[in-house]
Short mmCIF file of C-alpha atoms in Angstrom, two decimals:
data_model
loop_
_atom_site.label_atom_id
_atom_site.label_comp_id
_atom_site.label_asym_id
_atom_site.label_seq_id
_atom_site.Cartn_x
_atom_site.Cartn_y
_atom_site.Cartn_z
CA ILE A 1 -10.00 -12.40 -5.42
CA SER A 2 -13.14 -12.24 -7.67
CA GLY A 3 -14.07 -13.86 -10.96
CA ASP A 4 -16.20 -12.06 -13.81
CA SER A 5 -19.27 -13.46 -12.26
CA GLY A 6 -18.53 -11.81 -9.16
CA GLU A 7 -17.56 -14.88 -6.71
CA GLU A 8 -15.13 -15.79 -4.80
CA ILE A 9 -12.35 -18.14 -6.06
CA CYS A 10 -9.75 -17.99 -3.94
CA PRO A 11 -9.32 -21.59 -2.53
CA SER A 12 -10.13 -21.73 1.41
CA TYR A 13 -7.62 -24.50 1.23
CA PHE A 14 -4.36 -23.33 -0.40
CA PHE A 15 -1.39 -25.67 1.31
CA LYS A 16 -0.65 -28.75 3.17
CA ASP A 17 0.75 -29.73 5.90
CA VAL A 18 3.96 -31.29 4.56
CA LEU A 19 4.52 -33.59 7.90
CA SER A 20 1.23 -35.03 8.33
CA GLY A 21 -0.73 -34.30 4.60
CA ARG A 22 -3.59 -32.35 6.04
CA ARG A 23 -5.07 -29.44 4.58
CA ILE A 24 -4.45 -26.26 6.26
CA ARG A 25 -7.29 -23.90 6.31
CA ASN A 26 -6.22 -20.39 5.31
CA HIS A 27 -8.34 -17.15 5.13
CA PHE A 28 -7.16 -15.17 2.35
CA ASN A 29 -10.56 -15.47 1.05
CA ASP A 30 -12.68 -14.36 3.58
CA TRP A 31 -10.28 -12.22 6.09
CA GLN A 32 -8.14 -10.71 3.75
CA ILE A 33 -10.46 -7.82 3.53
CA HIS A 34 -7.85 -4.64 2.93
CA ILE A 35 -8.55 -5.79 -0.77
CA SER A 36 -11.86 -4.13 -1.14
CA PRO A 37 -10.77 -0.58 0.37
CA ASP A 38 -8.00 -1.47 -1.91
CA ILE A 39 -10.06 -1.41 -4.94
CA ALA A 40 -11.45 1.94 -3.38
CA TYR A 41 -8.14 3.67 -3.34
CA THR A 42 -6.82 2.46 -7.27
CA ILE A 43 -10.22 4.08 -8.41
CA TRP A 44 -9.11 6.95 -6.46
CA MET A 45 -5.78 6.93 -7.74
CA TYR A 46 -6.85 6.51 -11.55
CA VAL A 47 -9.34 9.28 -11.15
CA THR A 48 -6.94 11.65 -10.11
CA VAL A 49 -3.96 10.89 -12.60
CA THR A 50 -6.55 10.76 -15.67
CA ASP A 51 -9.52 12.99 -14.35
CA ASP A 52 -11.54 10.22 -16.05
CA THR A 53 -14.86 11.36 -14.04
CA GLU A 54 -17.08 9.55 -17.16
CA TYR A 55 -15.96 6.41 -15.24
CA LEU A 56 -16.56 7.57 -11.72
CA ARG A 57 -20.12 8.26 -13.29
CA ARG A 58 -20.56 4.74 -14.90
CA TYR A 59 -18.80 2.66 -12.70
CA GLY A 60 -16.47 3.53 -10.11
CA ALA A 61 -19.27 5.69 -7.31
CA GLU A 62 -21.21 2.33 -7.48
CA ILE A 63 -18.31 0.45 -6.75
CA VAL A 64 -17.05 2.60 -3.88
CA PHE A 65 -20.45 2.91 -2.44
CA GLU A 66 -20.81 -0.98 -2.14
CA ILE A 67 -17.61 -1.24 -0.95
CA ALA A 68 -18.16 1.42 2.00
CA ARG A 69 -21.27 -0.52 2.96
CA PHE A 70 -19.41 -3.72 3.14
CA LEU A 71 -16.68 -1.61 5.92
CA VAL A 72 -19.50 -0.68 7.93
CA SER A 73 -21.16 -3.89 7.98
CA ARG A 74 -17.62 -5.55 8.80
CA SER A 75 -16.82 -3.24 11.18
CA HIS A 76 -17.76 -3.83 15.41
CA PHE A 77 -18.58 -0.36 17.35
CA ARG A 78 -16.86 -0.82 21.20
CA LYS A 79 -18.20 1.52 23.73
CA ASP A 80 -15.66 1.20 25.73
CA ARG A 81 -13.43 2.85 23.25
CA ASN A 82 -16.39 4.80 21.76
CA GLY A 83 -14.97 3.82 18.23
CA TYR A 84 -15.16 0.72 15.48
CA ASP A 85 -12.20 -2.13 15.70
CA VAL A 86 -11.95 -4.35 12.40
CA ILE A 87 -11.59 -7.53 13.99
CA ARG A 88 -10.27 -11.09 12.65
CA VAL A 89 -8.48 -10.28 9.43
CA LEU A 90 -5.41 -11.02 7.61
CA GLY A 91 -3.43 -7.95 6.91
CA PRO A 92 -1.13 -7.57 3.74
CA ASP A 93 0.96 -9.51 5.88
CA GLU A 94 0.50 -13.17 5.52
CA TYR A 95 1.61 -14.85 8.34
CA HIS A 96 -0.16 -13.30 10.94
CA GLU A 97 -4.29 -14.25 10.60
CA ASN A 98 -6.96 -13.59 12.67
CA VAL A 99 -5.58 -10.47 13.99
CA ASP A 100 -7.80 -7.30 15.21
CA ASN A 101 -7.22 -4.01 14.10
CA ASN A 102 -4.20 -4.30 11.56
CA PHE A 103 -3.19 -0.80 11.35
CA PHE A 104 -2.58 -1.11 7.27
CA THR A 105 -6.54 -2.58 7.11
CA ASN A 106 -7.57 -0.01 9.24
CA PHE A 107 -6.37 3.18 7.54
CA GLN A 108 -7.39 1.90 4.22
CA PHE A 109 -10.74 1.42 6.13
CA ARG A 110 -10.67 5.33 6.58
CA PHE A 111 -9.74 6.47 3.25
CA ALA A 112 -12.32 4.54 1.72
CA ALA A 113 -15.28 5.78 3.88
CA GLU A 114 -13.99 9.09 3.62
CA TYR A 115 -13.55 8.87 0.03
CA ALA A 116 -17.22 7.61 -0.20
CA VAL A 117 -18.59 10.13 1.74
CA SER A 118 -16.94 13.03 -0.70
CA LEU A 119 -17.83 10.68 -3.76
CA TYR A 120 -21.17 10.93 -2.97
CA ASN A 121 -21.19 14.72 -2.49
CA TRP A 122 -19.21 15.43 -5.88
CA MET A 123 -22.24 13.31 -7.62
CA ALA A 124 -24.74 15.15 -5.86
CA GLU A 125 -23.32 18.71 -7.39
CA HIS A 126 -21.76 17.10 -10.42
CA ALA A 127 -23.75 14.00 -11.65
CA PRO A 128 -27.23 14.27 -9.78
CA ASP A 129 -29.08 12.15 -12.16
CA GLU A 130 -26.50 9.24 -11.96
CA LEU A 131 -26.34 9.59 -8.30
CA SER A 132 -30.18 9.12 -8.02
CA ALA A 133 -29.62 6.43 -10.88
CA ILE A 134 -26.94 4.33 -8.36
CA VAL A 135 -28.95 5.56 -5.00
CA GLU A 136 -31.96 3.67 -6.87
CA ARG A 137 -30.33 0.48 -8.26
CA ILE A 138 -28.67 -0.60 -4.98
CA GLY A 139 -31.45 0.80 -2.64
CA LEU A 140 -28.83 3.20 -0.50
CA ALA A 141 -30.76 4.12 2.16
CA GLU A 142 -31.07 7.74 3.64
CA GLY A 143 -28.69 7.06 6.55
CA GLU A 144 -25.77 5.15 4.91
CA ARG A 145 -23.89 8.18 4.23
CA ALA A 146 -23.91 9.43 8.02
CA ASP A 147 -22.62 5.43 8.49
CA TRP A 148 -19.21 5.86 6.42
CA ARG A 149 -18.48 9.40 8.14
CA ASP A 150 -18.83 7.89 11.36
CA LEU A 151 -16.51 5.09 10.44
CA ALA A 152 -14.07 7.25 9.07
CA GLU A 153 -14.16 9.90 12.07
CA ARG A 154 -14.31 6.81 14.98
CA ILE A 155 -12.31 3.64 13.69
CA VAL A 156 -9.32 2.89 15.77
CA LEU A 157 -6.37 3.62 14.30
CA PRO A 158 -3.15 3.91 16.49
CA ALA A 159 -0.75 6.64 16.16
CA PRO A 160 3.25 6.37 16.23
CA ASP A 161 4.83 5.50 19.72
CA GLU A 162 5.63 8.92 21.33
CA GLU A 163 9.10 7.64 22.15
CA THR A 164 9.77 5.09 19.45
CA GLN A 165 7.40 6.88 16.78
CA ILE A 166 7.10 3.23 16.04
CA ILE A 167 3.44 2.20 14.60
CA GLU A 168 1.86 -1.34 16.05
CA GLN A 169 1.17 -3.64 13.13
CA PHE A 170 -1.42 -5.08 14.73
CA GLU A 171 -3.04 -5.06 18.26
CA GLY A 172 -1.08 -7.92 20.46
CA TYR A 173 2.00 -8.11 18.01
CA PHE A 174 4.62 -6.25 20.22
CA ASP A 175 3.64 -9.04 22.75
CA LEU A 176 4.54 -11.63 20.20
CA GLU A 177 8.30 -13.78 20.02
CA ASP A 178 10.66 -11.07 19.00
CA THR A 179 13.48 -12.71 16.47
CA ARG A 180 14.18 -12.92 12.90
CA PRO A 181 13.73 -14.74 10.06
CA GLU A 182 16.78 -16.47 9.77
CA VAL A 183 16.91 -17.24 13.96
CA ILE A 184 13.40 -18.74 12.96
CA ARG A 185 13.92 -20.62 9.67
CA GLU A 186 16.48 -23.11 12.08
CA ARG A 187 13.12 -24.55 13.62
CA LEU A 188 11.97 -25.69 10.29
CA LEU A 189 11.23 -29.68 10.45
CA ASP A 190 10.69 -29.94 6.78
CA PRO A 191 11.95 -26.70 4.74
CA GLY A 192 8.40 -27.45 2.70
CA GLU A 193 6.53 -26.46 5.50
CA TYR A 194 4.45 -23.11 5.38
CA TRP A 195 5.42 -20.59 7.84
CA GLY A 196 1.89 -18.88 8.21
CA TRP A 197 -1.50 -19.35 10.15
CA PRO A 198 -2.46 -21.41 11.91
CA ASN A 199 0.43 -23.49 13.52
CA GLY A 200 3.37 -22.26 11.29
CA ILE A 201 6.71 -21.18 12.81
CA ALA A 202 6.27 -17.21 12.23
CA VAL A 203 3.03 -17.06 14.03
CA GLU A 204 3.85 -16.31 17.32
CA THR A 205 7.12 -13.98 16.25
CA GLN A 206 7.48 -10.98 14.92
CA VAL A 207 8.63 -12.46 11.75
CA THR A 208 6.24 -11.01 8.41
CA LYS A 209 5.70 -12.24 5.02
CA GLN A 210 6.04 -9.13 3.29
CA ALA A 211 5.50 -5.72 4.04
CA ASP A 212 2.47 -4.21 6.15
CA VAL A 213 3.34 -1.05 7.87
CA THR A 214 5.88 0.15 5.41
CA GLN A 215 3.39 -0.49 2.39
CA LEU A 216 0.78 2.10 4.07
CA PHE A 217 3.88 5.00 3.59
CA VAL A 218 4.35 3.98 0.05
CA LEU A 219 0.60 4.67 -0.69
CA TYR A 220 0.54 7.70 1.00
CA PRO A 221 3.88 9.37 0.96
CA ARG A 222 3.08 12.59 2.54
CA GLU A 223 0.92 11.13 5.66
CA TYR A 224 4.00 10.76 7.83
CA PRO A 225 6.97 12.49 8.34
CA ARG A 226 10.11 11.10 7.36
CA SER A 227 11.12 10.49 10.64
CA VAL A 228 8.50 8.13 11.39
CA MET A 229 9.02 6.39 8.14
CA SER A 230 12.17 6.01 8.87
CA ALA A 231 11.59 4.27 12.50
CA ASN A 232 9.34 1.82 11.36
CA TRP A 233 11.63 1.02 8.38
CA GLU A 234 14.51 0.05 10.63
CA TYR A 235 11.99 -1.75 13.36
CA TYR A 236 9.80 -3.91 10.49
CA GLU A 237 12.85 -4.47 7.68
CA PRO A 238 15.09 -7.31 10.35
CA ARG A 239 11.76 -9.03 10.63
CA THR A 240 10.56 -9.09 7.15
CA GLN A 241 11.29 -12.20 5.65
CA HIS A 242 10.05 -11.34 2.20
CA GLY A 243 8.46 -14.31 1.49
CA SER A 244 6.62 -12.26 -1.19
CA SER A 245 7.90 -11.02 -4.65
CA LEU A 246 6.44 -7.38 -3.86
CA SER A 247 8.07 -7.08 -0.38
CA PRO A 248 11.81 -5.89 -1.84
CA ALA A 249 10.13 -2.83 -3.46
CA VAL A 250 8.28 -1.46 -1.11
CA TYR A 251 11.54 -1.86 1.13
CA ALA A 252 13.41 -0.07 -1.69
CA ILE A 253 11.13 3.16 -1.99
CA VAL A 254 10.88 3.87 1.55
CA ALA A 255 14.51 2.96 2.55
CA ALA A 256 15.28 6.02 -0.37
CA TRP A 257 13.06 8.34 1.22
CA VAL A 258 15.02 7.84 4.22
CA GLY A 259 18.35 7.98 3.01
CA ARG A 260 19.29 4.54 3.25
CA LEU A 261 20.52 3.94 -0.19
CA ASP A 262 22.80 0.90 -0.24
CA HIS A 263 19.50 -0.70 1.22
CA ALA A 264 17.41 0.88 -1.78
CA TYR A 265 19.66 -0.22 -4.10
CA ARG A 266 19.82 -3.43 -3.13
CA TYR A 267 16.13 -4.46 -2.55
CA PHE A 268 15.65 -2.51 -6.10
CA LEU A 269 18.15 -5.14 -7.68
CA LYS A 270 16.34 -8.36 -5.98
CA SER A 271 12.85 -6.65 -7.37
CA CYS A 272 14.12 -7.06 -10.98
CA THR A 273 16.08 -9.93 -10.76
CA ILE A 274 13.30 -12.02 -9.17
CA ASP A 275 13.01 -14.21 -12.29
CA LEU A 276 16.08 -13.93 -13.98
CA TYR A 277 17.77 -15.54 -11.07
CA ASN A 278 14.85 -17.60 -10.04
CA ASP A 279 16.19 -17.57 -5.73
CA ASN A 280 12.72 -17.35 -4.49
CA LYS A 281 10.84 -19.97 -2.81
CA ALA A 282 9.25 -21.52 -5.52
CA VAL A 283 6.92 -24.02 -3.29
CA SER A 284 5.48 -23.20 0.25
CA GLY A 285 3.23 -25.66 2.37
CA GLY A 286 3.33 -28.35 -0.90
CA THR A 287 2.16 -25.53 -3.42
CA PHE A 288 3.94 -24.03 -6.23
CA ILE A 289 4.01 -20.45 -6.03
CA GLY A 290 6.67 -19.69 -8.18
CA GLY A 291 5.87 -18.03 -11.82
CA ILE A 292 6.54 -14.97 -13.72
CA HIS A 293 5.91 -12.34 -11.42
CA THR A 294 4.72 -9.48 -13.32
CA ALA A 295 3.28 -7.62 -10.62
CA ALA A 296 7.35 -7.06 -9.24
CA ALA A 297 8.18 -5.90 -13.11
CA GLY A 298 5.66 -3.06 -12.20
CA ILE A 299 6.67 -2.17 -9.06
CA SER A 300 10.14 -2.15 -10.01
CA TRP A 301 9.23 0.70 -12.09
CA GLN A 302 7.79 2.15 -9.28
CA VAL A 303 11.13 2.13 -6.94
CA VAL A 304 12.50 4.36 -9.62
CA VAL A 305 9.59 6.83 -10.34
CA SER A 306 8.17 6.97 -7.10
CA GLY A 307 11.78 5.85 -4.86
CA PHE A 308 14.88 7.48 -6.66
CA ALA A 309 13.02 10.31 -8.37
CA GLY A 310 10.88 10.80 -5.20
CA MET A 311 8.02 11.42 -6.95
CA TYR A 312 4.27 12.02 -6.10
CA LEU A 313 1.07 13.63 -6.55
CA THR A 314 0.11 17.24 -5.64
CA ASP A 315 -3.27 19.06 -6.50
CA GLY A 316 -2.15 20.49 -9.98
CA GLY A 317 0.75 18.04 -10.70
CA PHE A 318 3.98 16.30 -9.55
CA GLY A 319 6.32 16.91 -7.03
CA PHE A 320 9.47 15.61 -6.74
CA ARG A 321 12.03 15.11 -3.84
CA PRO A 322 15.28 12.78 -5.40
CA HIS A 323 17.14 9.90 -3.93
CA LEU A 324 19.15 8.75 -6.35
CA PRO A 325 21.36 5.66 -5.56
CA ASN A 326 25.17 5.62 -5.28
CA GLU A 327 25.48 4.41 -7.99
CA TRP A 328 24.00 6.59 -10.57
CA GLN A 329 24.36 10.12 -11.13
CA ARG A 330 21.71 10.69 -13.59
CA LEU A 331 17.92 9.59 -13.89
CA SER A 332 15.51 10.46 -16.71
CA VAL A 333 12.10 9.74 -16.26
CA ALA A 334 8.40 10.88 -18.06
CA VAL A 335 5.35 10.76 -16.54
CA GLN A 336 1.66 12.06 -17.38
CA ARG A 337 -1.58 13.55 -15.54
CA ARG A 338 -5.03 14.17 -17.33
CA GLY A 339 -3.07 14.39 -20.72
CA ALA A 340 -0.14 16.22 -19.63
CA GLY A 341 3.02 14.88 -20.28
CA ILE A 342 6.21 15.62 -18.88
CA ASP A 343 9.65 14.68 -18.79
CA VAL A 344 12.04 14.92 -15.81
CA THR A 345 15.87 14.44 -15.58
CA VAL A 346 17.33 14.11 -12.18
CA GLN A 347 21.44 15.13 -12.53
CA LEU A 348 23.90 15.19 -9.70
CA SER A 349 24.23 18.97 -9.29
CA ASP A 350 28.12 20.65 -9.61
CA VAL A 351 27.11 22.34 -6.01
CA ALA A 352 28.14 19.89 -3.59
CA ALA A 353 25.40 17.77 -2.12
CA ALA A 354 22.35 18.45 -4.35
CA TYR A 355 20.47 17.81 -7.28
CA THR A 356 19.61 19.58 -10.39
CA VAL A 357 15.90 18.44 -11.48
CA THR A 358 14.97 19.57 -15.19
CA CYS A 359 11.10 19.45 -16.02
CA ALA A 360 10.57 19.63 -19.45
CA ALA A 361 6.90 20.05 -20.75
CA ASP A 362 5.39 18.35 -24.01
CA ALA A 363 4.61 20.93 -26.42
CA GLU A 364 1.17 19.61 -26.71
CA ASN A 365 0.17 19.97 -23.42
CA PRO A 366 -3.58 21.34 -23.28
CA ILE A 367 -2.82 22.59 -19.66
CA PRO A 368 0.27 23.97 -17.65
CA LEU A 369 1.44 21.14 -14.94
CA GLU A 370 2.43 22.81 -11.58
CA ILE A 371 5.43 21.00 -10.55
CA THR A 372 7.32 20.97 -7.35
CA VAL A 373 10.61 19.98 -6.08
CA GLY A 374 11.63 20.20 -2.80
CA ASP A 375 9.70 23.40 -1.08
CA THR A 376 10.02 25.22 -4.25
CA THR A 377 6.37 24.91 -6.73
CA ARG A 378 6.54 26.63 -10.06
CA SER A 379 4.21 26.38 -13.28
CA VAL A 380 5.61 24.76 -16.55
CA ALA A 381 3.89 26.00 -19.71
CA PRO A 382 3.40 23.67 -22.31
CA GLY A 383 6.68 23.30 -24.29
CA ALA A 384 8.45 24.96 -21.31
CA SER A 385 11.64 23.54 -19.71
CA VAL A 386 12.33 24.64 -16.09
CA PRO A 387 15.56 23.73 -13.86
CA PHE A 388 15.13 23.35 -9.94
CA GLN A 389 17.54 22.77 -7.65
CA ILE A 390 17.73 20.87 -4.26
CA GLN A 391 19.52 19.91 -1.78
CA MET A 392 20.45 16.25 -1.28
#
């Protein structure tokens, strides 16, 4: 976590051994490196939604180039694999530190490296003067772009297992004890113990603090088929403790996509009421971790829009594949992209097992919006209202 000065402000010692009182060395500040490519993803998402290319010229491109540089420096080429490892990391699951080739982290490495290459090429065509200024300012060498491309092409990234379709969270994860949070909770000597690295009760088990593999599906909703999402949701959900306030919402979104609507709604309510009921752990390893969970409020909105309405970005607008919870018959959301807004209403249809999705574009929209519902794509002109039918 960087302050305004650019210096690391996340402490090296965050928890303590509640039995001995000795400090625990955590590596959130130097091993949780997926944060850097996460920033590149955020820049891509912002520009994709807003088309703010001025931001790219002034700030975004330089940030992405520096991130790609860091990722190259942090990866290790292995001749026996003819590929790049990313070793000694901490993925989204904060209980397992010092692991190699965390799936989420490596995927984000690949994305950020690819984005850096495409952004460099875009700048060369559309903003050559600004690109030259960046190259000079940060001393970007001629061969660095080739290094980014090589990293993206050869980083180690496991495919789903051919039989189970499950993706291993990190190398060696499946070799750990296969148990559940409620089981290892009984091993606590003190209720305030920290569960994570280096010697917590979860470290040698498959119990995760929060969404990890499942988190990636939320960022890339069309990268993997629903069958892969479903298999991984079913595997990781019972092994996840949800020690982070953001975890229930992630599982809610993917549960909606794979048709586990009861679970989706239960996790949605959990996310919405974290501060209302105040039933999340407030102290861990002697450190207060309670307070107002503002990020959980934001991702609760994402459960409604991305999960229940099934919204995703397309090249020309939005796509929707709704999955309303059993408790709801109707859902309306308003979204905007590149200055063009649209109101979307999902309604249980009179037709059996179907939704009616009505998309009403703002009259002031500067351009038509391309809307995809299920497998049907239509252009919605400013001021127009277009209905779609889609099977549940």
